[in-house]
Coordinates of C-alpha atoms in Angstrom, one line a residue:
X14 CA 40.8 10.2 -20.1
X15 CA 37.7 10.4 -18.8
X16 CA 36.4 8.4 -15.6
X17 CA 34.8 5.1 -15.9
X18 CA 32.8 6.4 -12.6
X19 CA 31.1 9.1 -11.7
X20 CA 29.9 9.2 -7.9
X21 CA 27.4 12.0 -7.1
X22 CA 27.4 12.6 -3.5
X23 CA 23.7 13.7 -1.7
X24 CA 23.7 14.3 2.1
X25 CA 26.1 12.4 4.3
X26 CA 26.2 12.4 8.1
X27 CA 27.7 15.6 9.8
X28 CA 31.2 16.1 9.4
X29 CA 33.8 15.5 7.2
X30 CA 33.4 12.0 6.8
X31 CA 32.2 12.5 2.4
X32 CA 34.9 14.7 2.1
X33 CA 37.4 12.2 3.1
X34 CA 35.4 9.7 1.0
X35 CA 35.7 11.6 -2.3
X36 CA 39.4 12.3 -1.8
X37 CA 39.8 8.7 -2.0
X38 CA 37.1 7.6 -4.7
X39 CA 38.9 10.6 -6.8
X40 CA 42.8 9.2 -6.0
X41 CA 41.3 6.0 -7.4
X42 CA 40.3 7.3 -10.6
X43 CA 37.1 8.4 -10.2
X44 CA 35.3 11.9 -11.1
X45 CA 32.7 12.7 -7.6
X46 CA 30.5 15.7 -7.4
X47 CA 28.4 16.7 -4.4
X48 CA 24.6 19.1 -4.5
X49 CA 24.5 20.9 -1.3
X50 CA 21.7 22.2 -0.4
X51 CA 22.3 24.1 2.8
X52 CA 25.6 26.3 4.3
X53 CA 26.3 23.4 6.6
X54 CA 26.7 20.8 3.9
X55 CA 29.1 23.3 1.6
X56 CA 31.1 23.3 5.3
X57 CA 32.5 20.0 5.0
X58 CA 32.3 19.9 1.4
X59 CA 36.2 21.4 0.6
X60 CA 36.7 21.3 -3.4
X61 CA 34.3 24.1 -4.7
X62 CA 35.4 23.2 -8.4
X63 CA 33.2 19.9 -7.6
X64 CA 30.4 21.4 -5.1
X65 CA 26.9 22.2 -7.1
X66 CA 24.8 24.1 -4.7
X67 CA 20.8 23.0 -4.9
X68 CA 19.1 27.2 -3.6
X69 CA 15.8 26.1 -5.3
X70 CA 12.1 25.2 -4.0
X71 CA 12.1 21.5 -3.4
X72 CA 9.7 21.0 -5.9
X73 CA 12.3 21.8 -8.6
X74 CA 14.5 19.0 -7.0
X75 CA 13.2 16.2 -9.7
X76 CA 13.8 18.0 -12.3
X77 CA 17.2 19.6 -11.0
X78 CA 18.8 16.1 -10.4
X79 CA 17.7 14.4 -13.3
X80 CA 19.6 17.3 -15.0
X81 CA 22.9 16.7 -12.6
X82 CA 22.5 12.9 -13.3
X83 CA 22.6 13.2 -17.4
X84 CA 24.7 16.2 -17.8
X85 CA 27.1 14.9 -15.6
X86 CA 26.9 11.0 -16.6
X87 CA 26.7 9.7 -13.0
X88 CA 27.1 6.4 -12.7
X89 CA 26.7 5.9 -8.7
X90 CA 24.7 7.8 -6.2
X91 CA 25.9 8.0 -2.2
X92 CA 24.1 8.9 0.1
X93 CA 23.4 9.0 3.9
X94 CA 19.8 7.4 4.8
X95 CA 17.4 6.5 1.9
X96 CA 14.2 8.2 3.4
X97 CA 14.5 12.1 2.7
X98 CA 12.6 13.4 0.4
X99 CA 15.6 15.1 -1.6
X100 CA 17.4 11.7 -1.4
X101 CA 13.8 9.1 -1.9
X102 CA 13.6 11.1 -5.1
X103 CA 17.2 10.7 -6.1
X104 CA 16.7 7.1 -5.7
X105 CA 13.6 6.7 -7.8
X106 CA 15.9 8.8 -10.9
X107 CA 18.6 6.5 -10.3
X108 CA 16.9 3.2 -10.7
X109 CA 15.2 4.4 -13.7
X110 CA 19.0 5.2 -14.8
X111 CA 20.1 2.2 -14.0
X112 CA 22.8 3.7 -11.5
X113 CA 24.3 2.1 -8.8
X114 CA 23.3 3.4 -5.6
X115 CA 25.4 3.2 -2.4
X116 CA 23.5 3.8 1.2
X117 CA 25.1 4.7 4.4
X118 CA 23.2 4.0 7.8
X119 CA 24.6 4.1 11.6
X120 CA 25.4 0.3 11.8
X121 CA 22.9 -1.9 12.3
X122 CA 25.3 -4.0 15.1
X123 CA 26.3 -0.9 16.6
X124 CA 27.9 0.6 18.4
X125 CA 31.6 0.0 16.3
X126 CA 30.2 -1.2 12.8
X127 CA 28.7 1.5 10.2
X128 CA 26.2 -0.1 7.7
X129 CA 27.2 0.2 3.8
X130 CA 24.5 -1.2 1.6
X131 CA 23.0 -0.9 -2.2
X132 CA 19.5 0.2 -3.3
X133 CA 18.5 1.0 0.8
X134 CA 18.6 0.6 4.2
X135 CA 16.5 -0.4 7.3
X136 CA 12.9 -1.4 5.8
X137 CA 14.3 -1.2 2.0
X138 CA 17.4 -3.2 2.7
X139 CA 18.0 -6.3 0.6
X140 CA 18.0 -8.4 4.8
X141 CA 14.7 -8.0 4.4
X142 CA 14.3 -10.4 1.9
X143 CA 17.3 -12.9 3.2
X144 CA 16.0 -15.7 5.1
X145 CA 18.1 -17.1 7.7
X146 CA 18.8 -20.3 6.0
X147 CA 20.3 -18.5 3.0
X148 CA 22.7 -16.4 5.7
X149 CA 23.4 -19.8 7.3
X150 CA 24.5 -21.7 3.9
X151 CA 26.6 -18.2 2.8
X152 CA 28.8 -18.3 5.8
X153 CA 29.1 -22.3 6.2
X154 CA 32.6 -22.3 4.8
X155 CA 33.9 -19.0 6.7
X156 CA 35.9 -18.5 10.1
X157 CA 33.3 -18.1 12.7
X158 CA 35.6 -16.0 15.1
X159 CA 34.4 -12.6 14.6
X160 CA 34.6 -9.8 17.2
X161 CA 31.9 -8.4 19.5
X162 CA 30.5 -5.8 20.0
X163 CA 32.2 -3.5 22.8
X164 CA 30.1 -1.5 25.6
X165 CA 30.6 1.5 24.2
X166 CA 29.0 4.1 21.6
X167 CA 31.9 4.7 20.2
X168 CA 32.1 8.3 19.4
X169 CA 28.3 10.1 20.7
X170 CA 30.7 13.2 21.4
X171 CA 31.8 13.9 17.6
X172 CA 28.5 13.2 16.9
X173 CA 27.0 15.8 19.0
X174 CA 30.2 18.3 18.2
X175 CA 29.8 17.9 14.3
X176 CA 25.4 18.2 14.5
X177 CA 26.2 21.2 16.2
X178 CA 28.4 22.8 13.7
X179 CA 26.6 21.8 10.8
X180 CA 23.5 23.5 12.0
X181 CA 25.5 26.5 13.5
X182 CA 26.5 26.6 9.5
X183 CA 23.3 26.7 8.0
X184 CA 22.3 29.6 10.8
X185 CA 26.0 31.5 10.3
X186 CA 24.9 31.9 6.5
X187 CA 21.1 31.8 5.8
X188 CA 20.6 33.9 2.9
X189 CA 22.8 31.6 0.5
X190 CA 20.2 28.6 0.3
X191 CA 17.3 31.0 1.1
X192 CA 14.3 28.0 -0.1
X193 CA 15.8 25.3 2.3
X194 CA 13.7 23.5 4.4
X195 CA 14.7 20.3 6.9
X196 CA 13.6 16.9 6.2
X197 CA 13.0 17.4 10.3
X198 CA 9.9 19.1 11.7
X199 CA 11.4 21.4 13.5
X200 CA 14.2 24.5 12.9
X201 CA 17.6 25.0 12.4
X202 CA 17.7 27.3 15.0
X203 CA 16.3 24.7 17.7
X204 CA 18.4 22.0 16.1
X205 CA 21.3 24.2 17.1
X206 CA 20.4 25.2 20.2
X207 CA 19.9 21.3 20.8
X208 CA 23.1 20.1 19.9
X209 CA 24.6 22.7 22.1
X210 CA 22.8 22.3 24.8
X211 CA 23.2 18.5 24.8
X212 CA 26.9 19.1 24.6
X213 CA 27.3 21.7 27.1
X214 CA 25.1 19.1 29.9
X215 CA 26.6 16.1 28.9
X216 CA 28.3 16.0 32.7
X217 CA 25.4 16.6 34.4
X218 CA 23.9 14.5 32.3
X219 CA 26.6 11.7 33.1
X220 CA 25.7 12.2 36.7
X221 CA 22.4 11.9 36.3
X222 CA 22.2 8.9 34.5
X223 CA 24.5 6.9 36.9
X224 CA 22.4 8.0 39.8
X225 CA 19.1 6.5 37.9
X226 CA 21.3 3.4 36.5
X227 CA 22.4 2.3 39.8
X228 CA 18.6 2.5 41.4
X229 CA 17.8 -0.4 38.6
X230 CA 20.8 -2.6 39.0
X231 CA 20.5 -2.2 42.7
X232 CA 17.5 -2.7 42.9
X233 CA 17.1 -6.5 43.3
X234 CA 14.0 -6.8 41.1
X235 CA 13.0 -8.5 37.8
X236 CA 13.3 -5.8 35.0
X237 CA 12.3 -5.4 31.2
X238 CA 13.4 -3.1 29.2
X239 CA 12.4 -0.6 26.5
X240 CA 14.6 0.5 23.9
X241 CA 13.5 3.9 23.2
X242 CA 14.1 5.8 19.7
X243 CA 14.4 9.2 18.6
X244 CA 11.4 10.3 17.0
X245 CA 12.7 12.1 14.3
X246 CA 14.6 9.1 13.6
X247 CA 14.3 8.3 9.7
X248 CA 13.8 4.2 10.5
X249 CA 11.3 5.3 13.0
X250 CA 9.3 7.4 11.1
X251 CA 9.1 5.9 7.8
X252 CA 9.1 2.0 9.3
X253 CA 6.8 2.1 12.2
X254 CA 3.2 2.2 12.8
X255 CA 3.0 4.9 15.2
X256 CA 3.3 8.4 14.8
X257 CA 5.6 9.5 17.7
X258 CA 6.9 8.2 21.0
X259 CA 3.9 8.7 22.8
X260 CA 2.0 6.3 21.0
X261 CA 4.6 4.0 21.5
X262 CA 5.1 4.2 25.2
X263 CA 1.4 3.9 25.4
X264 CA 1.3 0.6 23.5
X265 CA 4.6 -0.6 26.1
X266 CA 3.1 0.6 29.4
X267 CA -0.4 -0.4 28.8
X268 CA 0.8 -3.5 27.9
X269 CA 3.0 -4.1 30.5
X270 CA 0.5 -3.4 33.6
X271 CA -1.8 -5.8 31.7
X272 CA 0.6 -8.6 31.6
X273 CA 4.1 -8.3 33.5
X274 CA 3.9 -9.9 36.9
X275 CA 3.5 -7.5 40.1
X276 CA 7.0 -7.3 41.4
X277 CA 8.4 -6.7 37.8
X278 CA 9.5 -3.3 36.4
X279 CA 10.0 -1.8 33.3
X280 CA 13.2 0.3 32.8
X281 CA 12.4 2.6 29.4
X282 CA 16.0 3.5 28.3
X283 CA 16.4 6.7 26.2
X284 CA 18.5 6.9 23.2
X285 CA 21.8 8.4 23.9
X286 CA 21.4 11.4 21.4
X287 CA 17.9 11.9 23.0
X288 CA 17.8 15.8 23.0
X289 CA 14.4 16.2 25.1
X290 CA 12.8 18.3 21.7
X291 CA 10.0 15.2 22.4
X292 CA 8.2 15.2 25.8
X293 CA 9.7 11.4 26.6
X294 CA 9.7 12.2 30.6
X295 CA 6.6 14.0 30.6
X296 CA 4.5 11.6 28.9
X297 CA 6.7 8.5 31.3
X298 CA 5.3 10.2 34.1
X299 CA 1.8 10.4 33.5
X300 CA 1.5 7.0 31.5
X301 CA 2.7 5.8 35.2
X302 CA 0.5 7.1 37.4
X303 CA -2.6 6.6 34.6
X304 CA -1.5 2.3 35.0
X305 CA -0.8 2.3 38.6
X306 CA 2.8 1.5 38.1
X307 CA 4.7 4.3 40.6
X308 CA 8.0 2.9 41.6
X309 CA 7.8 0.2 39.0
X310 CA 8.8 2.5 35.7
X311 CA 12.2 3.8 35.5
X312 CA 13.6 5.9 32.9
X313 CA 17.2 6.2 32.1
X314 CA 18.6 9.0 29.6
X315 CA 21.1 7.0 27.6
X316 CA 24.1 5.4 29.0
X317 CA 25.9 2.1 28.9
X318 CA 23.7 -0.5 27.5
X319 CA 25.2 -3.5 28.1
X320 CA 25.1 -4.3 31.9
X321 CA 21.4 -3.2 32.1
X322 CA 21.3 -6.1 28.9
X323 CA 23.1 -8.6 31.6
X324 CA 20.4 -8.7 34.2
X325 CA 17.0 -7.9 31.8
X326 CA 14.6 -10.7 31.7
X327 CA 13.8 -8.9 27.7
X328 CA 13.3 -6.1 25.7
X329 CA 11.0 -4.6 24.0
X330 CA 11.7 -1.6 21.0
X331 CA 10.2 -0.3 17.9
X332 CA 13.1 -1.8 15.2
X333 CA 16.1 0.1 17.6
X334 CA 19.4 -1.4 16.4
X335 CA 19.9 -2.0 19.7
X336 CA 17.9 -4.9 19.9
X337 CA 20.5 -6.8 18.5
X338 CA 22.6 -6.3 21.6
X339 CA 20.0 -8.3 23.7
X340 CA 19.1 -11.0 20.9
X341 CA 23.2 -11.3 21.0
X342 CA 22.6 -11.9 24.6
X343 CA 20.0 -14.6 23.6
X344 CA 16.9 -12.5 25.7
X345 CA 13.7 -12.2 24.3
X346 CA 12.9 -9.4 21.9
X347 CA 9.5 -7.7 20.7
X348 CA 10.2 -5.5 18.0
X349 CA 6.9 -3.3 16.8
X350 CA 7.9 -2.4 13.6
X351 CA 9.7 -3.0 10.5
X352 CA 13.6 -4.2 11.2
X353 CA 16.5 -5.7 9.4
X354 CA 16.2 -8.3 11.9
X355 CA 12.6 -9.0 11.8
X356 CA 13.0 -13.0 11.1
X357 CA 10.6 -16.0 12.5
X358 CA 13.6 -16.9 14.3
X359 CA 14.5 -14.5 17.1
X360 CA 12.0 -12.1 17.3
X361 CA 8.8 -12.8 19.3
X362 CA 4.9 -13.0 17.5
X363 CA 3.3 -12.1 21.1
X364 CA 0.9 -9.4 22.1
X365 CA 2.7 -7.0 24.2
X366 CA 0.9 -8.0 27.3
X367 CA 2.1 -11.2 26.7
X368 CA 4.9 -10.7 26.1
X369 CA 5.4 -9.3 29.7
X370 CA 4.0 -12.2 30.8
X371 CA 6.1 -14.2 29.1
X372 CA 7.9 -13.4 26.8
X373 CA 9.9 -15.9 24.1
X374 CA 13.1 -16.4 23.9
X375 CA 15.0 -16.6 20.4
X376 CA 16.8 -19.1 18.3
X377 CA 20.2 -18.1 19.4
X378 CA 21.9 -19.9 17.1
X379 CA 20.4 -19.1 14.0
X380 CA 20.7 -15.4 15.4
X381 CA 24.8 -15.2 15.7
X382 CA 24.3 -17.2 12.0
X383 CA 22.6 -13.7 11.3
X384 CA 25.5 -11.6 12.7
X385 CA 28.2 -13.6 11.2
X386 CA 26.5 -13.0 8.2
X387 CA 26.1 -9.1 8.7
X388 CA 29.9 -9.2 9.7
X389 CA 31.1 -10.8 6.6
X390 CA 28.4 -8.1 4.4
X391 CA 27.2 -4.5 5.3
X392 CA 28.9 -4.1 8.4
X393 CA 32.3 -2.1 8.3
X394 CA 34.2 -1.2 11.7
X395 CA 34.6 2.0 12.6
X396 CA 32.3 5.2 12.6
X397 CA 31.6 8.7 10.8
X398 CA 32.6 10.9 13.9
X399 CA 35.7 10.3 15.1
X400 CA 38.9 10.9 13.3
X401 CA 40.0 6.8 14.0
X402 CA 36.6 5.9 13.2
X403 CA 36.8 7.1 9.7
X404 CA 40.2 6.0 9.1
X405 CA 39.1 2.7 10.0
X406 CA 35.9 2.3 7.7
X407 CA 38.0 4.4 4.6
X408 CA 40.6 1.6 4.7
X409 CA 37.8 -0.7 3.7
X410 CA 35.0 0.8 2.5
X411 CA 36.4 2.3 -1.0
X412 CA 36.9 -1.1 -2.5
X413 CA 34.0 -2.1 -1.3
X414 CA 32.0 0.9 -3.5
X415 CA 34.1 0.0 -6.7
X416 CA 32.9 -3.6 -6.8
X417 CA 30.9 -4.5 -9.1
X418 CA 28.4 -6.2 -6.8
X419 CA 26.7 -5.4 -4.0
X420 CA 28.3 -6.7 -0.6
X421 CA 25.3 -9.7 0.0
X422 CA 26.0 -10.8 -3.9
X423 CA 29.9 -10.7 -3.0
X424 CA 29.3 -13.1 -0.1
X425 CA 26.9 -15.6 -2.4
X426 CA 30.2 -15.7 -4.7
X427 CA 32.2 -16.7 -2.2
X428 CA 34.0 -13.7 -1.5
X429 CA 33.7 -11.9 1.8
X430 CA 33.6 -8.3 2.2
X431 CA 37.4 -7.1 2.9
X432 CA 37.8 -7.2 6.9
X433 CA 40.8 -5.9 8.9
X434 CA 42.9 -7.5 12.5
X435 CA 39.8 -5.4 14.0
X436 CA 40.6 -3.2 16.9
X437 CA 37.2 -2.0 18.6
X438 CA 38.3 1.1 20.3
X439 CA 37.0 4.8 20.6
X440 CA 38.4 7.9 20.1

């Protein structure tokens, strides 16, 4: 009999975590296929009978999946980020197709939720469109008693472990897929050497960090904070108005020596996958001493976010999901560019400088309206990385990708997204 659903699977995030999710869209009946186009996606890609292997110039791609799509009769694309070129262009085939797309994104209430969406994610998600008081009539009827958010990333080591073999993959065999080329600017090789080095430091790093943590909440002063980004970060790149960290740090500092109060500080918080292949310290230090702010600029590389969250007077990020932490926290947010959680509500309209000066605090209520509504949609516990982490989200996330609707359509039915006895751990 042939399958009512054929899933073609594009890039998913490192590790095995699209295997697993094949395994189990096949057991229910389905037929899946997955184009690699590198050594390191055939790595975690076990059933070669289903693999189809993409070796040609990028400008053949259109062409190449539109062929896959009609020979094969795919009904549903799944992918991992929506802003690729290889996976923006797989979109655009699929809508003409009518197809169902499916989108995976790091959650957007991380650090223990993973964000399943259709048609796109981060600027292109549907939340962009919802307003608040839709949200707040969706979940009128539903239990309010939904978990928070725990301290912790979650699983940053499996991350780190799994980035590092998928790019030691692509190096191990470079002859197979001999026209690839990253979506990223810079090369396999230094993405490699990256992910190794950042897991080969992480004690020192550890140390480091707790040193430069405790000077801030030891400190006994006011503090902001800035939510850094990675700048090869696909929701930074394609839904921001600046062109790299610099200019963003330029835009914060600036605009905090022209409006935060003298005996304030601003503590610039990296992202904890932040590698150092962008000159974040560098350009810190001399942004300081160009504003007159030595002693009043800290910057800490990753860690813990939520005590520094406890004592901040607001924060201030390009559209970092980690804004939500501090809206959650009911503190003032600027956010600089395009966000899921851009609403009238909760985040601030104010010049940066004023901000500093002071800075608006959100409608806290309508924002936990938000995140009861994100709990009962797009966001499913558990992670990509770690071995519990996927069991988790597989338990749920399958049924959810064989509905017929999309999980914001499910909610306006009256029917939540499937949700377990959650158990917010690591590991």
């Amino acid at each position: 009999m042939t399958p009512s659903r054929r899933f073609l699977f594009l890039q998913g995030p490192h590790g095995p975590f699209f295997q697993h999710l094949g395994r189990l869209l096949t057991a229910a009946g389905c037929d899946t296929k997955r184009v690699g186009f590198n050594a390191g996606d055939a790595a975690f890609w076990f059933d070669r009978a289903s693999y189809l292997p993409f070796d040609a110039p990028l400008a053949d791609w259109p062409a190449a999946c539109a062929g896959i799509m009609d020979r094969e009769g795919i009904t549903d694309l799944v992918l991992y980020g929506d802003t690729r070129p290889v996976h923006a262009e797989a979109i655009r085939l699929a809508r003409i197709r009518g197809l169902r797309v499916h989108v995976f994104e790091e959650g957007y209430l991380r650090p223990w939720w993973v964000s399943y969406e259709r048609g796109g994610a981060n600027g292109n998600s549907r939340l962009m469109e919802i307003a608040v008081p839709e949200m707040q009539a969706a979940i009128a009827p539903l239990d309010p008693d939904l978990p928070d958010a725990p301290a912790r990333w979650g699983d940053m080591r499996h991350h780190v472990f799994y980035g590092m073999l998928y790019h030691g993959a692509i190096l191990a065999n470079p002859y197979r897929y001999r026209a690839y080329r990253s979506h990223r600017q810079i090369g396999v090789g230094r993405e490699f050497r990256l992910h190794l080095a950042r897991l080969l430091t992480m004690p020192w790093a550890s140390i480091e960090r707790r040193v430069a943590t405790r000077r801030v909440t030891r400190g006994g002063f006011p503090y902001h904070l800035g939510l850094l980004q990675l700048a090869h970060d696909a929701s930074f790149r394609a839904h921001s108005p600046f062109a790299s960290m610099t200019e963003f740090l330029e835009t914060v500092v600036e605009g905090f020596a022209r409006g935060a109060p003298a005996h304030h500080h601003l503590v610039l918080k990296a992202h904890p996958l932040e590698d150092d292949r962008a000159p974040v310290r560098d350009t810190i230090r001399v942004l300081t001493a160009r504003h007159g702010l030595t002693g009043r600029v800290h910057y800490l590389r990753g860690g813990k976010l939520a005590g520094l969250l406890n004592e901040a007077r607001s924060a201030v990020t390009v559209n970092s999901t980690a804004a939500q932490q501090a809206l959650w926290r009911g503190l003032p947010v600027l956010a600089l560019g395009r966000s899921v959680y851009d609403k009238p509500e909760f985040l601030s309209r104010q010049s940066v400088a004023d901000f500093f000066a002071d800075p608006h605090r959100p409608d806290s209520r309508a924002y936990r309206a938000y995140r009861r509504y994100l709990l009962e949609t797009s966001q499913i516990a558990g992670g990509f990385y770690s071995a519990r982490g996927r069991r988790q989200l597989l338990r749920q996330v399958v049924d959810m990708m064989l509905s017929d609707l999309d999980p914001y359509d499910e909610l306006a039915t009256g029917r939540p997204a499937p949700r377990q006895n959650l158990k917010l751990v690591s590991g």
